[in-house]
Amino acid sequence: MGRRRTKTTTTTDPTPTDSPPPKIDQDKAAASPSGSSCISSDRFVAQRKTAALSPPSSSSSHPHPPPPRPEGPGAQAWGWTPKRGGEQAPAAADPGALTFRLLNLIRGYLLEALSRLPAACARGLLVAGHCYGPFSPLHNIIVNSIWYDAAFPLSRRPPIPFPLDPPGDDEEFFEVSADSIARLAHRSLQGLLAYLRHACPHLDDDALLLWHLHLARADLAAAIASASTAATTPPPPQSFLAAAQAAHHPVPPAMAFFASHLQDPKVHDHVQRFLLLSTTATRMLSAPDIARLSAMLLPLPLPNHLSPPPPFDLITARVAREIRRNRKTSRKSQLISRQIIQAALRKYAQNTSLHYHLHFICGTNILFGCHYLCYHINFLACSNQHPHLPALYFFVEAFPPYDDDDIFTEEHITICCPLTPSTVGWCEGCLESRKKIDHPVGKKHQGGFDHEKDEIEEGWNCRGPLHVDYIFFDAERDIATVSLILAEKRALDSDSDSDQGSVREL
């Protein structure tokens, strides 16, 4: 497909949202039922348990009423899971459409989990925060992320002969990137499919597995119940191992051991009660919550055979240099995004009197037009007045300064508004870069708008190393990242040799 010139346009949607910065309703807080499910050996096909959660009502006398959550149909917790109003479900015979719908759904769960987790949990989510497991998809992401951080903490002194810069303080972990979230959604879906192949061997067609996952909104227990026409035997114990391997989990045997442990009824019920109380629609997980949940998920050390030592001979001086170089590049680009977001939040506060601070950068794209250059950024920000609330999801558009100081200020911000993750609203400019950036509906922005199927379904499975792989590099376990670095280097060396050979021939 040929590349098209970007343009300014207004996006529309059947369910348009209000467009801040004008004043927004301060008294609304959306909440909808949130549930969890257990795939136990005796009742793994039972219907998923649900529990309606009502957020505490805010006092009208409070000097700073809580800001509204983004609203959207089909929400699991408070309006995040993307679903277009009035849209018909794709047919079971259309695996491409089902895959795309599920990827967007899982992406919504991941963004919601990021909005509820502290910045210190970013590594656990981006490395191992898959949505398969014995709970609801959102709770699985939270549990898997916290468990991995507790079970496999990042070493500040990696046992390798080549020095690596320390990752830095948590304040440097703001950039999670659109590519890393898209890749995590893709890997989660691969894990769900691998599990279902073991749990439902009578379904030998991936299109049917996708259909049942779509009906169940990516919930394993509900998908198994949907796919089972009669009482069947429990899934084999290898199901979680197959899921972890298909999802490229850093330590698949340990993940399978952990997920199987959670199927114990006492352990499951204990963890589920805590999750239902701590992940309400109006609450972010606090540091004490994380510490308590970590203790619940990791009562005993893992068996040694589940985490064998890695072959350190793969981590050469060349690999260490590449990691250091990419960390430095990532931090430079992150500084620009942070500067834009801080200016945008200042402008948003001027227009709304609502003050926020940056939580996570969820995606950045630079658009190059005929006569302009601009930034499109998604990010999560926490309320200064109500720090206990989950972070709010924003879009910002900014044009770079052209003066000598080269610093972004409020005058360089053209759009800054909260929005809900969606399958629509991605502009043509971001699509051409394969960046999953959410855009506000009903607002003019640079880049144009296109909704062509062959564009929006690409760019989910990023095969090469991403910036987060370098920032959170773990010398004890990230052999897959090392292998990708070496493969890229070999490809570059091969291209260089070919170019030199062509020059010699000339």
Coordinates of C-alpha atoms in Angstrom, one line a residue:
M1 CA 0.0 0.0 0.0
G2 CA 1.4 3.4 -0.9
R3 CA 2.0 6.0 1.8
R4 CA -0.5 8.9 1.9
R5 CA 0.1 12.5 2.8
T6 CA -1.0 13.3 6.3
K7 CA -3.7 15.8 6.9
T8 CA -5.9 17.5 9.5
T9 CA -9.2 16.0 10.2
T10 CA -12.0 15.5 12.7
T11 CA -12.7 12.0 13.9
T12 CA -16.2 10.9 14.7
D13 CA -17.6 7.9 16.6
P14 CA -21.1 6.6 17.4
T15 CA -20.4 7.4 21.1
P16 CA -18.7 10.8 21.2
T17 CA -17.0 12.0 24.4
D18 CA -16.8 15.4 25.9
S19 CA -13.7 17.2 24.7
P20 CA -11.8 18.9 27.5
P21 CA -10.1 21.3 28.3
P22 CA -13.6 22.9 29.0
K23 CA -14.9 22.1 32.5
I24 CA -16.0 18.6 33.0
D25 CA -18.6 17.1 35.3
Q26 CA -16.9 16.8 38.7
D27 CA -19.4 14.5 40.4
K28 CA -19.5 11.5 38.1
A29 CA -17.5 8.4 38.7
A30 CA -18.1 5.4 36.6
A31 CA -18.1 1.9 38.1
S32 CA -19.3 -1.4 36.8
P33 CA -19.1 -5.0 38.0
S34 CA -15.8 -6.6 38.3
G35 CA -15.3 -10.3 38.6
S36 CA -12.8 -13.0 38.9
S37 CA -12.7 -16.7 38.1
C38 CA -11.0 -19.8 39.1
I39 CA -10.0 -22.7 36.9
S40 CA -9.9 -25.4 39.6
S41 CA -9.5 -29.1 39.0
D42 CA -13.1 -29.9 40.1
R43 CA -15.0 -26.9 38.8
F44 CA -12.8 -25.5 36.0
V45 CA -15.8 -25.2 33.7
A46 CA -18.0 -23.4 36.3
Q47 CA -19.4 -20.0 35.4
R48 CA -17.2 -17.1 36.4
K49 CA -17.9 -15.5 39.8
T50 CA -18.9 -11.9 39.8
A51 CA -19.1 -9.3 42.4
A52 CA -20.6 -5.9 42.0
L53 CA -18.4 -3.2 43.4
S54 CA -19.9 0.2 44.4
P55 CA -17.4 3.0 44.8
P56 CA -17.8 5.2 47.9
S57 CA -19.9 8.2 47.2
S58 CA -18.0 11.5 47.2
S59 CA -19.0 14.3 49.6
S60 CA -20.3 17.4 47.9
S61 CA -18.5 19.4 50.6
H62 CA -15.1 18.1 49.5
P63 CA -13.0 20.9 48.2
H64 CA -11.8 18.8 45.3
P65 CA -14.4 16.3 44.1
P66 CA -12.9 13.3 42.3
P67 CA -12.6 13.8 38.5
P68 CA -14.7 11.6 36.3
R69 CA -13.4 8.3 34.9
P70 CA -13.5 8.0 31.1
E71 CA -16.8 6.3 30.2
G72 CA -17.3 3.6 27.7
P73 CA -19.6 0.6 27.0
G74 CA -18.5 -2.9 27.8
A75 CA -16.4 -1.9 30.8
Q76 CA -15.1 -4.5 33.2
A77 CA -14.1 -2.1 35.9
W78 CA -14.8 1.5 35.0
G79 CA -15.0 1.9 31.2
W80 CA -11.7 0.8 29.8
T81 CA -12.2 -2.3 27.8
P82 CA -12.7 -1.1 24.2
K83 CA -16.0 -1.8 22.5
R84 CA -17.9 0.2 19.9
G85 CA -21.5 0.9 20.5
G86 CA -23.9 -0.7 18.0
E87 CA -21.1 -2.8 16.5
Q88 CA -21.8 -6.4 15.5
A89 CA -19.5 -9.1 16.6
P90 CA -17.4 -10.6 13.8
A91 CA -18.4 -14.0 12.5
A92 CA -16.6 -17.1 13.9
A93 CA -15.3 -17.7 10.4
D94 CA -13.3 -14.5 10.4
P95 CA -10.2 -15.2 12.5
G96 CA -8.5 -11.9 11.5
A97 CA -11.3 -9.8 12.8
L98 CA -11.6 -11.9 16.0
T99 CA -7.8 -11.6 16.6
F100 CA -7.9 -7.8 16.1
R101 CA -10.8 -7.5 18.5
L102 CA -9.2 -9.6 21.1
L103 CA -5.8 -7.7 20.8
N104 CA -7.6 -4.4 21.4
L105 CA -9.5 -5.9 24.3
I106 CA -6.3 -7.2 26.0
R107 CA -4.6 -3.9 25.3
G108 CA -7.4 -2.2 27.2
Y109 CA -6.9 -4.6 30.2
L110 CA -3.1 -3.8 30.1
L111 CA -3.7 -0.1 30.2
E112 CA -6.2 -0.4 33.0
A113 CA -3.6 -2.5 35.0
L114 CA -1.0 0.2 34.4
S115 CA -3.5 2.8 35.7
R116 CA -3.7 0.9 39.0
L117 CA -0.1 -0.1 39.6
P118 CA 2.7 2.0 41.0
A119 CA 5.6 3.0 38.8
A120 CA 7.8 0.4 40.5
C121 CA 5.7 -2.4 39.0
A122 CA 6.3 -1.4 35.4
R123 CA 9.1 -4.0 34.9
G124 CA 6.9 -6.9 36.1
L125 CA 4.0 -5.9 33.9
L126 CA 6.1 -5.3 30.7
V127 CA 8.1 -8.4 31.1
A128 CA 5.5 -10.9 32.5
G129 CA 2.2 -9.2 32.8
H130 CA 0.2 -11.6 30.7
C131 CA -3.6 -11.9 31.0
Y132 CA -3.9 -15.8 31.3
G133 CA -4.3 -17.4 34.7
P134 CA -7.0 -18.5 37.2
F135 CA -8.5 -15.0 37.7
S136 CA -10.1 -12.4 35.5
P137 CA -7.9 -11.0 32.7
L138 CA -7.3 -7.7 34.6
H139 CA -6.5 -9.5 37.9
N140 CA -4.3 -12.0 36.1
I141 CA -2.2 -9.1 34.7
I142 CA -1.8 -7.6 38.2
V143 CA -1.0 -10.9 39.9
N144 CA 1.4 -12.1 37.3
S145 CA 3.2 -8.7 37.3
I146 CA 3.6 -8.5 41.1
W147 CA 4.6 -12.1 41.4
Y148 CA 7.3 -11.9 38.8
D149 CA 8.8 -8.8 40.4
A150 CA 8.8 -10.5 43.8
A151 CA 10.1 -13.8 42.5
F152 CA 12.8 -12.5 40.2
P153 CA 13.9 -9.0 41.4
L154 CA 16.2 -7.1 39.0
S155 CA 19.8 -7.4 40.1
R156 CA 21.7 -4.1 40.4
R157 CA 25.0 -6.0 40.1
P158 CA 24.5 -8.5 37.3
P159 CA 27.0 -11.5 37.4
I160 CA 28.6 -10.8 34.1
P161 CA 32.1 -9.5 33.3
F162 CA 30.9 -6.4 31.4
P163 CA 29.6 -3.4 33.3
L164 CA 26.1 -2.2 32.6
D165 CA 24.7 1.1 33.7
P166 CA 22.1 0.6 36.5
P167 CA 18.6 1.1 35.3
G168 CA 18.2 4.1 37.6
D169 CA 15.6 5.2 39.9
D170 CA 11.9 4.5 39.5
E171 CA 11.3 8.0 38.2
E172 CA 13.1 7.0 35.0
F173 CA 10.6 4.2 34.3
F174 CA 7.9 6.4 32.8
E175 CA 8.1 5.2 29.2
V176 CA 6.4 1.9 28.6
S177 CA 5.8 2.6 24.8
A178 CA 3.0 1.7 22.5
D179 CA 5.0 -1.1 20.9
S180 CA 5.7 -2.8 24.2
I181 CA 2.0 -2.8 25.2
A182 CA 1.0 -4.1 21.7
R183 CA 3.6 -6.9 22.0
L184 CA 2.4 -7.8 25.4
A185 CA -1.2 -8.0 24.2
H186 CA -0.1 -10.3 21.3
R187 CA 1.9 -12.6 23.6
S188 CA -1.0 -12.8 26.0
L189 CA -3.3 -13.8 23.2
Q190 CA -0.8 -16.5 22.1
G191 CA -0.8 -17.8 25.7
L192 CA -4.6 -17.9 25.9
L193 CA -4.8 -19.9 22.7
A194 CA -2.1 -22.3 23.8
Y195 CA -3.9 -23.0 27.0
L196 CA -7.2 -23.6 25.3
R197 CA -5.6 -26.0 22.9
H198 CA -4.8 -28.2 25.9
A199 CA -8.0 -27.5 27.8
C200 CA -10.3 -28.0 24.8
P201 CA -8.7 -30.7 22.6
H202 CA -12.0 -31.2 20.8
L203 CA -11.6 -27.8 19.2
D204 CA -9.0 -28.3 16.6
D205 CA -9.6 -25.0 14.8
D206 CA -8.0 -21.8 16.0
A207 CA -10.9 -19.8 14.6
L208 CA -13.3 -21.6 17.1
L209 CA -10.9 -20.9 20.0
L210 CA -10.8 -17.3 19.0
W211 CA -14.5 -17.2 18.8
H212 CA -15.0 -18.6 22.3
L213 CA -12.3 -16.2 23.7
H214 CA -14.1 -13.3 22.1
L215 CA -17.4 -14.4 23.6
A216 CA -15.7 -14.7 27.0
R217 CA -13.9 -11.3 26.7
A218 CA -10.5 -13.1 27.0
D219 CA -11.5 -14.8 30.3
L220 CA -10.1 -18.4 30.3
A221 CA -12.7 -20.0 32.6
A222 CA -15.6 -18.4 30.7
A223 CA -14.0 -19.4 27.4
I224 CA -13.7 -23.0 28.6
A225 CA -17.3 -23.0 29.8
S226 CA -18.4 -21.6 26.4
A227 CA -16.5 -24.2 24.5
S228 CA -17.6 -27.2 26.6
T229 CA -20.8 -28.8 25.5
A230 CA -20.7 -31.4 28.2
A231 CA -18.7 -32.2 31.4
T232 CA -15.1 -32.9 30.5
T233 CA -12.0 -33.7 32.4
P234 CA -9.9 -30.9 33.9
P235 CA -7.2 -29.4 31.7
P236 CA -3.9 -31.2 31.8
P237 CA -1.2 -29.8 34.1
Q238 CA 0.9 -28.8 31.0
S239 CA -1.7 -26.2 30.0
F240 CA -0.1 -23.3 31.9
L241 CA 3.4 -24.4 30.8
A242 CA 2.2 -24.3 27.1
A243 CA 0.7 -20.9 27.7
A244 CA 3.8 -19.5 29.3
Q245 CA 6.0 -20.9 26.5
A246 CA 3.7 -19.5 23.7
A247 CA 3.7 -16.1 25.4
H248 CA 7.5 -16.0 25.6
H249 CA 7.5 -15.8 29.4
P250 CA 11.1 -15.3 30.7
V251 CA 10.8 -18.4 33.0
P252 CA 7.9 -20.7 31.7
P253 CA 8.4 -23.5 34.2
A254 CA 8.2 -21.1 37.2
M255 CA 5.2 -19.4 35.7
A256 CA 3.4 -22.7 35.3
F257 CA 4.3 -23.7 38.8
F258 CA 3.0 -20.4 40.2
A259 CA -0.3 -20.5 38.2
S260 CA -1.0 -24.1 39.2
H261 CA -0.4 -23.1 42.8
L262 CA -3.0 -20.4 42.6
Q263 CA -5.6 -23.1 41.6
D264 CA -5.6 -24.4 45.2
P265 CA -9.0 -23.3 46.4
K266 CA -7.7 -21.8 49.7
V267 CA -5.0 -19.8 48.0
H268 CA -7.3 -18.8 45.2
D269 CA -10.1 -17.5 47.4
H270 CA -7.6 -15.7 49.7
V271 CA -6.0 -13.8 46.8
Q272 CA -9.3 -13.2 45.0
R273 CA -10.9 -11.6 48.1
F274 CA -7.9 -9.2 48.4
L275 CA -8.0 -8.3 44.7
L276 CA -11.8 -7.6 44.8
L277 CA -11.2 -5.3 47.8
S278 CA -8.1 -3.5 46.5
T279 CA -9.0 -3.0 42.8
T280 CA -12.3 -1.1 43.0
A281 CA -13.2 1.5 40.5
T282 CA -12.0 4.3 42.7
R283 CA -8.7 3.0 44.0
M284 CA -5.1 2.5 42.9
L285 CA -3.0 -0.2 44.5
S286 CA -0.7 1.4 47.1
A287 CA 2.8 0.3 48.2
P288 CA 1.4 -1.6 51.2
D289 CA -1.1 -3.3 48.9
I290 CA 1.8 -4.5 46.7
A291 CA 3.9 -5.7 49.7
R292 CA 0.9 -7.6 51.1
L293 CA 0.0 -9.2 47.7
S294 CA 3.7 -10.1 47.1
A295 CA 3.8 -11.9 50.4
M296 CA 0.6 -13.8 49.6
L297 CA 1.8 -14.8 46.1
L298 CA 5.3 -15.8 47.2
P299 CA 5.1 -17.6 50.6
L300 CA 8.0 -20.0 49.8
P301 CA 11.0 -19.8 47.5
L302 CA 10.8 -21.4 44.1
P303 CA 12.4 -24.8 43.6
N304 CA 15.9 -24.3 42.1
H305 CA 15.2 -26.4 39.0
L306 CA 12.5 -24.0 37.9
S307 CA 15.0 -21.1 37.5
P308 CA 18.3 -22.6 36.1
P309 CA 21.3 -20.3 35.7
P310 CA 21.7 -18.8 32.3
P311 CA 24.6 -19.3 29.9
F312 CA 26.6 -16.0 30.5
D313 CA 28.9 -16.7 27.6
L314 CA 26.3 -15.2 25.3
I315 CA 26.6 -11.7 27.0
T316 CA 29.7 -10.4 25.2
A317 CA 31.3 -7.0 25.4
R318 CA 29.5 -6.1 22.2
V319 CA 26.1 -7.0 23.6
A320 CA 26.8 -4.9 26.7
R321 CA 27.8 -1.9 24.6
E322 CA 24.5 -2.2 22.6
I323 CA 22.5 -2.3 25.8
R324 CA 24.2 0.8 27.2
R325 CA 23.8 2.6 23.9
N326 CA 20.0 1.9 23.7
R327 CA 19.5 2.8 27.3
K328 CA 21.0 6.2 26.7
T329 CA 18.9 6.7 23.5
S330 CA 15.7 5.7 25.3
R331 CA 16.3 8.2 28.1
K332 CA 16.9 11.0 25.7
S333 CA 13.6 10.4 23.9
Q334 CA 11.8 10.0 27.2
L335 CA 13.0 13.4 28.3
I336 CA 11.3 15.1 25.3
S337 CA 8.1 13.2 25.9
R338 CA 8.1 14.1 29.6
Q339 CA 8.7 17.8 28.8
I340 CA 5.7 17.8 26.4
I341 CA 3.4 16.1 28.9
Q342 CA 4.4 18.4 31.8
A343 CA 3.6 21.4 29.6
A344 CA 0.3 19.8 28.5
L345 CA -0.7 19.1 32.1
R346 CA 0.0 22.7 33.1
K347 CA -2.2 23.9 30.2
Y348 CA -4.9 21.4 31.2
A349 CA -4.8 22.6 34.8
Q350 CA -5.2 26.2 33.6
N351 CA -8.4 25.3 31.7
T352 CA -10.0 22.9 34.2
S353 CA -8.4 23.6 37.6
L354 CA -7.6 19.9 37.8
H355 CA -4.0 19.1 38.5
Y356 CA -2.3 15.9 37.5
H357 CA 1.2 14.5 37.5
L358 CA 2.7 12.0 35.1
H359 CA 2.3 8.3 35.9
F360 CA 3.3 6.4 32.7
I361 CA 4.0 7.4 29.1
C362 CA 2.0 4.8 27.0
G363 CA 3.1 5.7 23.5
T364 CA 4.8 8.4 21.5
N365 CA 4.8 9.0 17.7
I366 CA 6.3 11.8 15.7
L367 CA 4.4 12.8 12.6
F368 CA 6.3 14.4 9.6
G369 CA 4.0 16.4 7.3
C370 CA 4.8 18.5 4.3
H371 CA 5.2 21.7 6.3
Y372 CA 5.1 20.5 9.9
L373 CA 6.3 18.1 12.6
C374 CA 4.2 17.2 15.6
Y375 CA 4.0 14.7 18.4
H376 CA 1.1 12.5 19.4
I377 CA 1.4 11.0 22.8
N378 CA -0.8 8.8 25.1
F379 CA 0.0 8.9 28.8
L380 CA -1.5 8.1 32.2
A381 CA -1.5 10.8 34.9
C382 CA -2.5 10.7 38.6
S383 CA -4.7 13.4 40.3
N384 CA -2.8 15.6 42.7
Q385 CA -6.0 16.2 44.7
H386 CA -7.0 12.5 44.8
P387 CA -3.8 10.4 44.6
H388 CA -5.7 7.2 45.6
L389 CA -7.6 7.2 42.3
P390 CA -6.5 5.1 39.3
A391 CA -4.5 7.1 36.8
L392 CA -6.4 8.9 34.0
Y393 CA -5.6 8.2 30.3
F394 CA -4.7 11.2 28.1
F395 CA -3.9 12.2 24.6
V396 CA -1.7 15.2 23.8
E397 CA -0.7 16.8 20.5
A398 CA 2.2 19.2 20.4
F399 CA 4.2 21.1 17.9
P400 CA 7.9 21.6 18.6
P401 CA 9.4 25.0 19.4
Y402 CA 11.5 26.7 16.8
D403 CA 13.4 29.1 19.1
D404 CA 16.8 28.8 20.5
D405 CA 16.0 27.3 23.9
D406 CA 14.1 24.4 22.3
I407 CA 11.8 23.9 25.3
F408 CA 8.1 22.9 25.1
T409 CA 5.7 25.2 26.8
E410 CA 1.9 25.5 27.1
E411 CA 1.8 27.4 23.8
H412 CA 3.1 24.4 21.9
I413 CA 0.2 22.2 23.1
T414 CA -2.8 22.1 20.7
I415 CA -4.7 19.2 22.4
C416 CA -4.7 17.7 25.8
C417 CA -7.7 15.7 27.0
P418 CA -8.6 12.5 28.8
L419 CA -10.1 9.7 26.7
T420 CA -10.9 6.0 26.7
P421 CA -8.8 3.3 24.9
S422 CA -10.6 2.3 21.8
T423 CA -10.4 0.5 18.5
V424 CA -11.1 3.7 16.6
G425 CA -9.6 7.1 16.5
W426 CA -6.1 6.2 15.4
C427 CA -4.9 8.7 12.8
E428 CA -3.4 7.8 9.5
G429 CA 0.0 9.3 10.4
C430 CA 0.2 7.0 13.5
L431 CA -1.0 4.0 11.5
E432 CA 1.6 4.4 8.9
S433 CA 4.2 4.2 11.7
R434 CA 2.3 1.2 13.1
K435 CA 1.9 3.0 16.5
K436 CA -1.1 2.1 18.6
I437 CA -2.0 5.7 19.7
D438 CA -5.5 6.5 20.8
H439 CA -6.9 9.8 19.5
P440 CA -9.9 11.8 20.8
V441 CA -13.1 11.6 18.8
G442 CA -14.7 14.9 17.6
K443 CA -11.5 16.8 17.7
K444 CA -9.3 18.1 14.9
H445 CA -5.7 16.8 14.9
Q446 CA -2.8 16.4 12.5
G447 CA -2.3 13.1 10.8
G448 CA -5.7 12.5 9.2
F449 CA -7.9 9.5 9.9
D450 CA -8.1 6.1 8.2
H451 CA -9.6 2.9 9.3
E452 CA -8.3 0.4 6.7
K453 CA -8.2 -3.1 7.9
D454 CA -4.8 -4.0 6.5
E455 CA -3.2 -1.2 8.4
I456 CA -4.7 -1.4 11.9
E457 CA -4.2 -5.2 12.2
E458 CA -0.4 -4.9 11.8
G459 CA 2.3 -4.0 14.2
W460 CA 1.2 -6.1 17.2
N461 CA 4.1 -8.6 17.2
C462 CA 7.3 -6.6 17.5
R463 CA 10.0 -9.1 16.9
G464 CA 13.1 -7.0 17.6
P465 CA 14.3 -5.7 20.9
L466 CA 12.4 -2.7 22.2
H467 CA 13.6 0.1 24.4
V468 CA 12.0 -1.5 27.4
D469 CA 14.0 -4.6 26.8
Y470 CA 17.2 -2.6 27.3
I471 CA 15.9 -0.5 30.2
F472 CA 14.8 -3.5 32.1
F473 CA 17.5 -5.9 30.9
D474 CA 18.0 -8.7 33.3
A475 CA 21.4 -10.5 32.8
E476 CA 20.2 -13.5 34.7
R477 CA 17.2 -14.3 32.5
D478 CA 17.0 -12.2 29.3
I479 CA 18.8 -14.6 27.1
A480 CA 16.0 -14.1 24.5
T481 CA 16.9 -10.3 24.3
V482 CA 20.6 -11.2 23.9
S483 CA 19.7 -13.6 21.1
L484 CA 17.7 -10.9 19.3
I485 CA 20.6 -8.4 19.7
L486 CA 23.1 -10.9 18.3
A487 CA 20.7 -11.7 15.4
E488 CA 20.3 -8.0 14.5
K489 CA 24.1 -7.5 14.7
R490 CA 24.7 -10.5 12.4
A491 CA 22.1 -9.1 9.9
L492 CA 23.8 -5.7 10.0
D493 CA 27.2 -7.3 9.5
S494 CA 25.9 -9.3 6.6
D495 CA 24.5 -6.2 4.9
S496 CA 27.7 -4.4 5.5
D497 CA 29.7 -7.2 3.9
S498 CA 27.4 -7.3 0.9
D499 CA 27.7 -3.5 0.4
Q500 CA 31.5 -3.8 0.6
G501 CA 31.4 -6.6 -1.9
S502 CA 29.3 -4.5 -4.3
V503 CA 31.7 -1.6 -4.0
R504 CA 34.6 -3.9 -4.8
E505 CA 32.7 -5.2 -7.9
L506 CA 32.3 -1.7 -9.1

